[in-house]
Amino acid sequence: MRSNGTMRTRRRRPLAALTGLLVTAGLVLTGTTTAASAQTAPARTTAAPAASAPHATTSATAADPVGPRQGDFLSAFLYSVAKPTALPIGANDWSCKPGRAHPRPVVLVHGTFENRYANWAALSPTLKDAGYCVFALNYGGTRGPVLATGDIAKSAGQLDTFVDRVRAATGADKVDLVGYSQGGMMPRYYIKNLGGAAKVGRLVAFVPTNHGTSLLGLGLLARLIPGADVVTGALCPACEQQVVGSRFIKELNAGGETDPAVDYTVITTWYDEVVTPYSSAFLAPARNVTNETVQSHCLISPITHLNITYDRTATRLALNALDPAHTQRPTC
């Protein structure tokens, strides 16, 4: 049971949920107004030459700026508005060769309405400092900072291409995937339908939409209003596909939610304002599945969906999942 010590945190939940929805709406508006005009400002470049860097939805070239480490999602996203092809520190060093301690490269997969920098401006440098070869793609869109809105199956194909290029560059047989929201669920399509099970060792998923989401009822409401779901699907196919009860979610989970060749870890929070209820992120129990909540390790944590990849406790859970032989106790 949750103790009385969490009462103050619980009172914050409606405000946190409202804030999350407002920010999400803002992301859509920002992407609509900037997608056609956003330009990348040259800055510090990646280690690899342009010819060796793979292209995803947003081109990855030697001119992509490397942004600073950030402490929260909103700061990172605002930076990416001006520099939509920005890389987080540590990502996409195509000369990196995995060592014995961490033989599998880590591929970071961002969420809906977001991009590789907005989600990974803290975790990517943390992983690099820990000795991993780290790679991050943009997918599911065309230009601007608001991505991962396209058809999820097609996005999974982009992940497939990116993983193959990471494997070719590093010489690794397999990679580990770390995803956020849609980026924690979409790789399951890749694993199940595109041969990813032979190329992936672990999938670590922050607040994944594994069983869909109602977005606090808004997604289901759209289906009750004639034509609303059609509009949503036209503007953001991935949004419609992630609504509870969608055909995509049903087919993804049919016949078993996991592959025995891959280890899965889900990390979520009681105060998820997007994947509701939060427990819908969990995968069905299995020997290769670990379902975690931040509050199981830090009872007073008020962390929400948008900022979980910037949370200290969640980050430690992810590091433990990637390297279970050297786990450390998560702290607040």
mmCIF file of C-alpha atoms in Angstrom:
data_model
loop_
_atom_site.group_PDB
_atom_site.id
_atom_site.type_symbol
_atom_site.label_atom_id
_atom_site.label_comp_id
_atom_site.label_asym_id
_atom_site.label_seq_id
_atom_site.Cartn_x
_atom_site.Cartn_y
_atom_site.Cartn_z
ATOM 1 C CA MET A 1 0.000 0.000 0.000
ATOM 2 C CA ARG A 2 1.083 3.569 -0.583
ATOM 3 C CA SER A 3 1.852 5.290 2.709
ATOM 4 C CA ASN A 4 0.436 8.566 4.032
ATOM 5 C CA GLY A 5 3.781 10.108 3.168
ATOM 6 C CA THR A 6 2.730 10.179 -0.483
ATOM 7 C CA MET A 7 -0.438 12.268 0.096
ATOM 8 C CA ARG A 8 1.261 15.493 -0.985
ATOM 9 C CA THR A 9 2.551 13.750 -4.103
ATOM 10 C CA ARG A 10 -0.911 12.414 -4.897
ATOM 11 C CA ARG A 11 -2.362 15.917 -4.699
ATOM 12 C CA ARG A 12 0.102 16.945 -7.415
ATOM 13 C CA ARG A 13 -1.176 14.309 -9.802
ATOM 14 C CA PRO A 14 -4.048 16.301 -11.418
ATOM 15 C CA LEU A 15 -1.694 19.264 -11.928
ATOM 16 C CA ALA A 16 1.021 17.003 -13.332
ATOM 17 C CA ALA A 17 -1.478 15.385 -15.681
ATOM 18 C CA LEU A 18 -2.769 18.757 -16.899
ATOM 19 C CA THR A 19 0.780 20.032 -17.376
ATOM 20 C CA GLY A 20 1.678 16.945 -19.364
ATOM 21 C CA LEU A 21 -1.313 17.319 -21.663
ATOM 22 C CA LEU A 22 -0.589 21.018 -22.232
ATOM 23 C CA VAL A 23 3.042 20.287 -23.060
ATOM 24 C CA THR A 24 1.994 17.478 -25.398
ATOM 25 C CA ALA A 25 -0.399 19.844 -27.170
ATOM 26 C CA GLY A 26 2.378 22.389 -27.381
ATOM 27 C CA LEU A 27 4.662 19.844 -29.009
ATOM 28 C CA VAL A 28 2.125 19.239 -31.760
ATOM 29 C CA LEU A 29 1.713 22.971 -32.398
ATOM 30 C CA THR A 30 5.449 23.546 -32.333
ATOM 31 C CA GLY A 31 6.048 20.762 -34.817
ATOM 32 C CA THR A 32 3.332 22.081 -37.132
ATOM 33 C CA THR A 33 4.793 25.575 -37.213
ATOM 34 C CA THR A 34 8.475 24.659 -37.335
ATOM 35 C CA ALA A 35 8.596 21.519 -39.463
ATOM 36 C CA ALA A 36 8.695 23.468 -42.718
ATOM 37 C CA SER A 37 11.207 26.073 -41.636
ATOM 38 C CA ALA A 38 13.494 24.567 -39.002
ATOM 39 C CA GLN A 39 17.131 24.648 -40.039
ATOM 40 C CA THR A 40 20.111 23.072 -38.346
ATOM 41 C CA ALA A 41 22.797 25.460 -37.125
ATOM 42 C CA PRO A 42 26.308 24.054 -37.565
ATOM 43 C CA ALA A 43 28.027 23.292 -34.290
ATOM 44 C CA ARG A 44 30.320 20.684 -32.809
ATOM 45 C CA THR A 45 30.163 17.620 -35.041
ATOM 46 C CA THR A 46 30.050 13.881 -34.602
ATOM 47 C CA ALA A 47 33.159 11.754 -34.822
ATOM 48 C CA ALA A 48 32.270 10.000 -38.049
ATOM 49 C CA PRO A 49 32.379 11.407 -41.585
ATOM 50 C CA ALA A 50 29.086 12.025 -43.329
ATOM 51 C CA ALA A 51 29.505 9.067 -45.630
ATOM 52 C CA SER A 52 29.517 6.591 -42.755
ATOM 53 C CA ALA A 53 26.628 8.011 -40.778
ATOM 54 C CA PRO A 54 23.302 6.306 -41.452
ATOM 55 C CA HIS A 55 20.246 8.257 -42.536
ATOM 56 C CA ALA A 56 16.961 7.830 -40.738
ATOM 57 C CA THR A 57 13.970 10.149 -41.048
ATOM 58 C CA THR A 58 15.983 13.259 -40.295
ATOM 59 C CA SER A 59 19.327 13.050 -42.033
ATOM 60 C CA ALA A 60 22.310 12.338 -39.790
ATOM 61 C CA THR A 61 25.396 14.028 -41.173
ATOM 62 C CA ALA A 62 28.707 15.354 -39.940
ATOM 63 C CA ALA A 63 27.020 18.769 -39.606
ATOM 64 C CA ASP A 64 24.526 17.619 -36.972
ATOM 65 C CA PRO A 65 25.054 19.703 -33.830
ATOM 66 C CA VAL A 66 25.813 17.947 -30.562
ATOM 67 C CA GLY A 67 23.669 19.557 -27.889
ATOM 68 C CA PRO A 68 24.546 19.974 -24.225
ATOM 69 C CA ARG A 69 23.461 17.630 -21.455
ATOM 70 C CA GLN A 70 20.033 18.655 -20.185
ATOM 71 C CA GLY A 71 18.290 18.149 -16.862
ATOM 72 C CA ASP A 72 14.686 17.920 -18.038
ATOM 73 C CA PHE A 73 12.605 17.163 -21.104
ATOM 74 C CA LEU A 74 11.245 20.654 -21.754
ATOM 75 C CA SER A 75 14.715 22.241 -21.845
ATOM 76 C CA ALA A 76 15.911 19.559 -24.237
ATOM 77 C CA PHE A 77 12.871 19.877 -26.481
ATOM 78 C CA LEU A 78 13.168 23.666 -26.689
ATOM 79 C CA TYR A 79 16.803 23.261 -27.730
ATOM 80 C CA SER A 80 15.711 20.830 -30.464
ATOM 81 C CA VAL A 81 13.198 23.345 -31.825
ATOM 82 C CA ALA A 82 16.105 25.505 -32.976
ATOM 83 C CA LYS A 83 18.308 22.525 -33.859
ATOM 84 C CA PRO A 84 15.983 19.672 -34.843
ATOM 85 C CA THR A 85 18.755 17.312 -35.964
ATOM 86 C CA ALA A 86 20.697 17.739 -32.727
ATOM 87 C CA LEU A 87 22.455 14.728 -31.260
ATOM 88 C CA PRO A 88 22.749 14.100 -27.530
ATOM 89 C CA ILE A 89 26.288 13.907 -26.193
ATOM 90 C CA GLY A 90 27.809 10.469 -26.751
ATOM 91 C CA ALA A 91 25.514 9.337 -29.558
ATOM 92 C CA ASN A 92 26.475 8.206 -33.061
ATOM 93 C CA ASP A 93 30.213 7.880 -32.792
ATOM 94 C CA TRP A 94 30.491 5.502 -35.730
ATOM 95 C CA SER A 95 34.080 4.661 -34.877
ATOM 96 C CA CYS A 96 33.075 3.239 -31.474
ATOM 97 C CA LYS A 97 33.856 -0.440 -30.923
ATOM 98 C CA PRO A 98 32.172 -2.216 -28.005
ATOM 99 C CA GLY A 99 34.457 -3.569 -25.288
ATOM 100 C CA ARG A 100 34.227 -6.767 -23.287
ATOM 101 C CA ALA A 101 32.371 -5.057 -20.428
ATOM 102 C CA HIS A 102 29.559 -3.877 -22.743
ATOM 103 C CA PRO A 103 29.715 -5.948 -25.928
ATOM 104 C CA ARG A 104 26.374 -4.771 -27.318
ATOM 105 C CA PRO A 105 25.848 -1.207 -28.585
ATOM 106 C CA VAL A 106 22.837 0.633 -27.179
ATOM 107 C CA VAL A 107 20.310 2.104 -29.611
ATOM 108 C CA LEU A 108 18.032 4.836 -28.213
ATOM 109 C CA VAL A 109 14.493 5.075 -29.621
ATOM 110 C CA HIS A 110 12.510 8.252 -28.885
ATOM 111 C CA GLY A 111 8.770 8.727 -28.381
ATOM 112 C CA THR A 112 5.789 10.252 -30.207
ATOM 113 C CA PHE A 113 5.959 14.022 -30.953
ATOM 114 C CA GLU A 114 9.607 13.973 -29.890
ATOM 115 C CA ASN A 115 13.114 13.349 -31.227
ATOM 116 C CA ARG A 116 16.425 11.758 -30.286
ATOM 117 C CA TYR A 117 17.768 14.829 -28.505
ATOM 118 C CA ALA A 118 14.597 15.722 -26.580
ATOM 119 C CA ASN A 119 14.380 12.290 -24.972
ATOM 120 C CA TRP A 120 18.034 11.351 -24.576
ATOM 121 C CA ALA A 121 19.967 14.545 -23.729
ATOM 122 C CA ALA A 122 20.717 13.100 -20.274
ATOM 123 C CA LEU A 123 20.773 9.325 -20.711
ATOM 124 C CA SER A 124 22.999 9.231 -23.795
ATOM 125 C CA PRO A 125 25.998 10.904 -22.104
ATOM 126 C CA THR A 126 25.376 8.792 -18.999
ATOM 127 C CA LEU A 127 25.601 5.616 -21.061
ATOM 128 C CA LYS A 128 28.668 6.880 -22.908
ATOM 129 C CA ASP A 129 30.371 7.669 -19.597
ATOM 130 C CA ALA A 130 29.559 4.126 -18.457
ATOM 131 C CA GLY A 131 31.492 2.719 -21.426
ATOM 132 C CA TYR A 132 28.746 1.925 -23.927
ATOM 133 C CA CYS A 133 28.724 2.598 -27.650
ATOM 134 C CA VAL A 134 25.563 4.683 -27.997
ATOM 135 C CA PHE A 135 23.466 5.388 -31.077
ATOM 136 C CA ALA A 136 20.228 7.317 -31.551
ATOM 137 C CA LEU A 137 17.969 7.723 -34.559
ATOM 138 C CA ASN A 138 15.172 10.080 -35.552
ATOM 139 C CA TYR A 139 12.228 8.329 -37.158
ATOM 140 C CA GLY A 140 8.584 8.567 -38.116
ATOM 141 C CA GLY A 141 8.466 12.035 -39.675
ATOM 142 C CA THR A 142 10.115 14.369 -42.149
ATOM 143 C CA ARG A 143 11.559 17.578 -40.680
ATOM 144 C CA GLY A 144 11.448 19.561 -37.492
ATOM 145 C CA PRO A 145 11.561 18.462 -33.843
ATOM 146 C CA VAL A 146 8.177 16.695 -33.764
ATOM 147 C CA LEU A 147 8.669 13.140 -35.040
ATOM 148 C CA ALA A 148 7.411 9.572 -34.487
ATOM 149 C CA THR A 149 3.980 10.437 -35.843
ATOM 150 C CA GLY A 150 4.095 8.127 -38.871
ATOM 151 C CA ASP A 151 2.813 4.584 -39.288
ATOM 152 C CA ILE A 152 4.432 2.473 -36.593
ATOM 153 C CA ALA A 153 5.178 -0.475 -38.861
ATOM 154 C CA LYS A 154 7.093 1.829 -41.203
ATOM 155 C CA SER A 155 8.934 3.327 -38.249
ATOM 156 C CA ALA A 156 9.915 -0.182 -37.192
ATOM 157 C CA GLY A 157 11.383 -0.630 -40.660
ATOM 158 C CA GLN A 158 13.507 2.474 -40.110
ATOM 159 C CA LEU A 159 14.692 1.023 -36.808
ATOM 160 C CA ASP A 160 15.560 -2.216 -38.599
ATOM 161 C CA THR A 161 17.724 -0.337 -41.102
ATOM 162 C CA PHE A 162 19.399 1.692 -38.371
ATOM 163 C CA VAL A 163 20.172 -1.371 -36.242
ATOM 164 C CA ASP A 164 21.753 -3.129 -39.207
ATOM 165 C CA ARG A 165 23.990 -0.130 -39.817
ATOM 166 C CA VAL A 166 24.974 0.020 -36.156
ATOM 167 C CA ARG A 167 25.849 -3.684 -36.239
ATOM 168 C CA ALA A 168 27.877 -3.245 -39.416
ATOM 169 C CA ALA A 169 29.789 -0.257 -38.019
ATOM 170 C CA THR A 170 30.533 -1.795 -34.625
ATOM 171 C CA GLY A 171 30.916 -5.460 -35.593
ATOM 172 C CA ALA A 172 28.393 -6.472 -32.924
ATOM 173 C CA ASP A 173 26.020 -9.365 -33.553
ATOM 174 C CA LYS A 174 23.290 -7.811 -31.399
ATOM 175 C CA VAL A 175 22.291 -4.469 -29.926
ATOM 176 C CA ASP A 176 20.354 -3.488 -26.841
ATOM 177 C CA LEU A 177 17.408 -1.145 -27.365
ATOM 178 C CA VAL A 178 16.337 1.547 -24.913
ATOM 179 C CA GLY A 179 13.045 3.171 -25.833
ATOM 180 C CA TYR A 180 10.634 5.751 -24.505
ATOM 181 C CA SER A 181 6.824 5.696 -24.844
ATOM 182 C CA GLN A 182 6.120 4.671 -28.489
ATOM 183 C CA GLY A 183 9.857 3.994 -28.718
ATOM 184 C CA GLY A 184 9.485 1.377 -26.000
ATOM 185 C CA MET A 185 6.605 -0.346 -27.763
ATOM 186 C CA MET A 186 7.493 0.022 -31.460
ATOM 187 C CA PRO A 187 10.634 -2.159 -31.138
ATOM 188 C CA ARG A 188 8.360 -5.033 -30.161
ATOM 189 C CA TYR A 189 6.922 -4.882 -33.683
ATOM 190 C CA TYR A 190 10.470 -4.962 -35.036
ATOM 191 C CA ILE A 191 11.325 -7.935 -32.819
ATOM 192 C CA LYS A 192 8.139 -9.812 -33.679
ATOM 193 C CA ASN A 193 7.709 -9.085 -37.368
ATOM 194 C CA LEU A 194 10.983 -7.856 -38.881
ATOM 195 C CA GLY A 195 13.550 -10.327 -37.613
ATOM 196 C CA GLY A 196 14.641 -8.203 -34.670
ATOM 197 C CA ALA A 197 14.671 -11.127 -32.239
ATOM 198 C CA ALA A 198 17.936 -12.332 -33.797
ATOM 199 C CA LYS A 199 19.530 -8.875 -33.497
ATOM 200 C CA VAL A 200 18.400 -7.654 -30.061
ATOM 201 C CA GLY A 201 19.629 -8.788 -26.664
ATOM 202 C CA ARG A 202 17.576 -6.546 -24.392
ATOM 203 C CA LEU A 203 14.724 -4.089 -24.706
ATOM 204 C CA VAL A 204 14.534 -1.543 -21.896
ATOM 205 C CA ALA A 205 11.354 0.506 -22.173
ATOM 206 C CA PHE A 206 10.453 3.685 -20.296
ATOM 207 C CA VAL A 207 6.657 4.158 -19.990
ATOM 208 C CA PRO A 208 5.888 2.174 -23.175
ATOM 209 C CA THR A 209 2.437 2.140 -24.769
ATOM 210 C CA ASN A 210 2.363 -1.657 -24.748
ATOM 211 C CA HIS A 211 -1.392 -1.913 -24.352
ATOM 212 C CA GLY A 212 -2.337 1.449 -25.789
ATOM 213 C CA THR A 213 -3.435 4.566 -24.012
ATOM 214 C CA SER A 214 -6.575 6.655 -23.691
ATOM 215 C CA LEU A 215 -4.544 9.845 -23.060
ATOM 216 C CA LEU A 216 -6.741 10.337 -19.969
ATOM 217 C CA GLY A 217 -9.780 9.431 -22.043
ATOM 218 C CA LEU A 218 -9.113 11.767 -24.972
ATOM 219 C CA GLY A 219 -8.175 8.949 -27.307
ATOM 220 C CA LEU A 220 -11.336 7.013 -26.568
ATOM 221 C CA LEU A 221 -13.371 10.220 -26.784
ATOM 222 C CA ALA A 222 -12.066 10.780 -30.308
ATOM 223 C CA ARG A 223 -13.507 7.420 -31.288
ATOM 224 C CA LEU A 224 -16.927 8.377 -29.917
ATOM 225 C CA ILE A 225 -17.078 11.532 -32.046
ATOM 226 C CA PRO A 226 -17.834 10.726 -35.700
ATOM 227 C CA GLY A 227 -14.824 11.463 -37.880
ATOM 228 C CA ALA A 228 -12.517 12.514 -35.039
ATOM 229 C CA ASP A 229 -10.493 9.323 -35.158
ATOM 230 C CA VAL A 230 -10.128 9.667 -38.931
ATOM 231 C CA VAL A 231 -8.666 13.162 -38.520
ATOM 232 C CA THR A 232 -6.341 11.955 -35.798
ATOM 233 C CA GLY A 233 -5.203 9.061 -37.951
ATOM 234 C CA ALA A 234 -4.584 11.311 -40.960
ATOM 235 C CA LEU A 235 -2.449 13.781 -39.019
ATOM 236 C CA CYS A 236 -0.734 11.277 -36.764
ATOM 237 C CA PRO A 237 -1.156 7.614 -37.730
ATOM 238 C CA ALA A 238 0.953 6.575 -34.730
ATOM 239 C CA CYS A 239 -1.477 8.345 -32.387
ATOM 240 C CA GLU A 240 -4.463 6.383 -33.621
ATOM 241 C CA GLN A 241 -2.456 3.162 -33.558
ATOM 242 C CA GLN A 242 -1.606 3.691 -29.876
ATOM 243 C CA VAL A 243 -5.176 4.193 -28.663
ATOM 244 C CA VAL A 244 -6.494 1.437 -26.405
ATOM 245 C CA GLY A 245 -8.197 -1.245 -28.486
ATOM 246 C CA SER A 246 -6.635 -0.235 -31.804
ATOM 247 C CA ARG A 247 -6.115 -2.920 -34.412
ATOM 248 C CA PHE A 248 -2.367 -2.321 -34.259
ATOM 249 C CA ILE A 249 -2.167 -2.925 -30.503
ATOM 250 C CA LYS A 250 -4.383 -6.006 -30.711
ATOM 251 C CA GLU A 251 -2.266 -7.557 -33.458
ATOM 252 C CA LEU A 252 0.994 -6.671 -31.721
ATOM 253 C CA ASN A 253 -0.049 -8.445 -28.523
ATOM 254 C CA ALA A 254 -1.767 -11.405 -30.168
ATOM 255 C CA GLY A 255 -0.050 -14.741 -29.683
ATOM 256 C CA GLY A 256 2.204 -13.550 -26.870
ATOM 257 C CA GLU A 257 3.721 -10.216 -25.958
ATOM 258 C CA THR A 258 7.396 -11.180 -25.864
ATOM 259 C CA ASP A 259 9.995 -13.294 -27.624
ATOM 260 C CA PRO A 260 11.968 -15.779 -25.508
ATOM 261 C CA ALA A 261 15.222 -14.723 -27.201
ATOM 262 C CA VAL A 262 15.014 -11.158 -25.828
ATOM 263 C CA ASP A 263 15.060 -9.834 -22.248
ATOM 264 C CA TYR A 264 12.498 -7.116 -21.534
ATOM 265 C CA THR A 265 12.426 -4.470 -18.802
ATOM 266 C CA VAL A 266 9.586 -1.980 -18.391
ATOM 267 C CA ILE A 267 10.111 1.115 -16.214
ATOM 268 C CA THR A 268 7.053 3.194 -15.384
ATOM 269 C CA THR A 269 5.644 5.584 -12.789
ATOM 270 C CA TRP A 270 2.440 5.830 -10.778
ATOM 271 C CA TYR A 271 2.015 9.361 -12.106
ATOM 272 C CA ASP A 272 2.089 8.661 -15.821
ATOM 273 C CA GLU A 273 -0.258 11.232 -17.360
ATOM 274 C CA VAL A 274 -0.100 9.773 -20.884
ATOM 275 C CA VAL A 275 -0.120 5.965 -20.572
ATOM 276 C CA THR A 276 -3.178 5.499 -18.388
ATOM 277 C CA PRO A 277 -3.523 3.497 -16.292
ATOM 278 C CA TYR A 278 0.228 3.308 -15.715
ATOM 279 C CA SER A 279 0.060 -0.469 -15.305
ATOM 280 C CA SER A 280 -0.947 -0.834 -18.964
ATOM 281 C CA ALA A 281 2.719 -0.316 -19.777
ATOM 282 C CA PHE A 282 3.587 -3.637 -18.147
ATOM 283 C CA LEU A 283 4.206 -6.737 -20.212
ATOM 284 C CA ALA A 284 2.639 -10.065 -19.345
ATOM 285 C CA PRO A 285 4.687 -11.924 -16.705
ATOM 286 C CA ALA A 286 7.368 -14.212 -18.105
ATOM 287 C CA ARG A 287 10.837 -15.413 -17.116
ATOM 288 C CA ASN A 288 12.416 -12.814 -19.418
ATOM 289 C CA VAL A 289 10.214 -9.887 -18.308
ATOM 290 C CA THR A 290 10.859 -7.417 -15.485
ATOM 291 C CA ASN A 291 8.206 -4.790 -14.717
ATOM 292 C CA GLU A 292 9.348 -1.888 -12.533
ATOM 293 C CA THR A 293 7.819 1.251 -11.077
ATOM 294 C CA VAL A 294 9.977 4.154 -9.945
ATOM 295 C CA GLN A 295 7.981 4.447 -6.721
ATOM 296 C CA SER A 296 8.870 0.892 -5.731
ATOM 297 C CA HIS A 297 12.381 2.243 -5.199
ATOM 298 C CA CYS A 298 11.656 5.902 -4.392
ATOM 299 C CA LEU A 299 8.248 6.174 -2.741
ATOM 300 C CA ILE A 300 8.139 9.965 -2.749
ATOM 301 C CA SER A 301 9.015 10.387 -6.434
ATOM 302 C CA PRO A 302 6.468 12.526 -8.335
ATOM 303 C CA ILE A 303 8.052 11.779 -11.730
ATOM 304 C CA THR A 304 5.678 11.816 -14.708
ATOM 305 C CA HIS A 305 5.684 10.451 -18.252
ATOM 306 C CA LEU A 306 7.464 13.347 -19.926
ATOM 307 C CA ASN A 307 10.471 13.537 -17.616
ATOM 308 C CA ILE A 308 11.092 9.903 -16.735
ATOM 309 C CA THR A 309 14.195 9.599 -18.934
ATOM 310 C CA TYR A 310 15.664 12.448 -16.876
ATOM 311 C CA ASP A 311 14.882 10.818 -13.539
ATOM 312 C CA ARG A 312 17.745 9.534 -11.362
ATOM 313 C CA THR A 313 15.892 6.458 -10.105
ATOM 314 C CA ALA A 314 14.600 5.463 -13.533
ATOM 315 C CA THR A 315 18.052 5.927 -15.021
ATOM 316 C CA ARG A 316 19.575 3.575 -12.456
ATOM 317 C CA LEU A 317 16.896 0.970 -13.206
ATOM 318 C CA ALA A 318 17.788 1.209 -16.898
ATOM 319 C CA LEU A 319 21.513 0.849 -16.212
ATOM 320 C CA ASN A 320 20.795 -2.182 -14.020
ATOM 321 C CA ALA A 321 18.699 -3.743 -16.769
ATOM 322 C CA LEU A 322 21.465 -3.269 -19.326
ATOM 323 C CA ASP A 323 24.117 -4.708 -17.017
ATOM 324 C CA PRO A 324 22.466 -7.047 -14.480
ATOM 325 C CA ALA A 325 25.831 -8.407 -13.346
ATOM 326 C CA HIS A 326 26.751 -5.021 -11.875
ATOM 327 C CA THR A 327 23.523 -3.620 -10.471
ATOM 328 C CA GLN A 328 23.405 -0.799 -7.958
ATOM 329 C CA ARG A 329 20.585 0.018 -5.590
ATOM 330 C CA PRO A 330 18.348 2.762 -7.036
ATOM 331 C CA THR A 331 18.079 5.879 -4.888
ATOM 332 C CA CYS A 332 15.843 8.937 -4.909
#
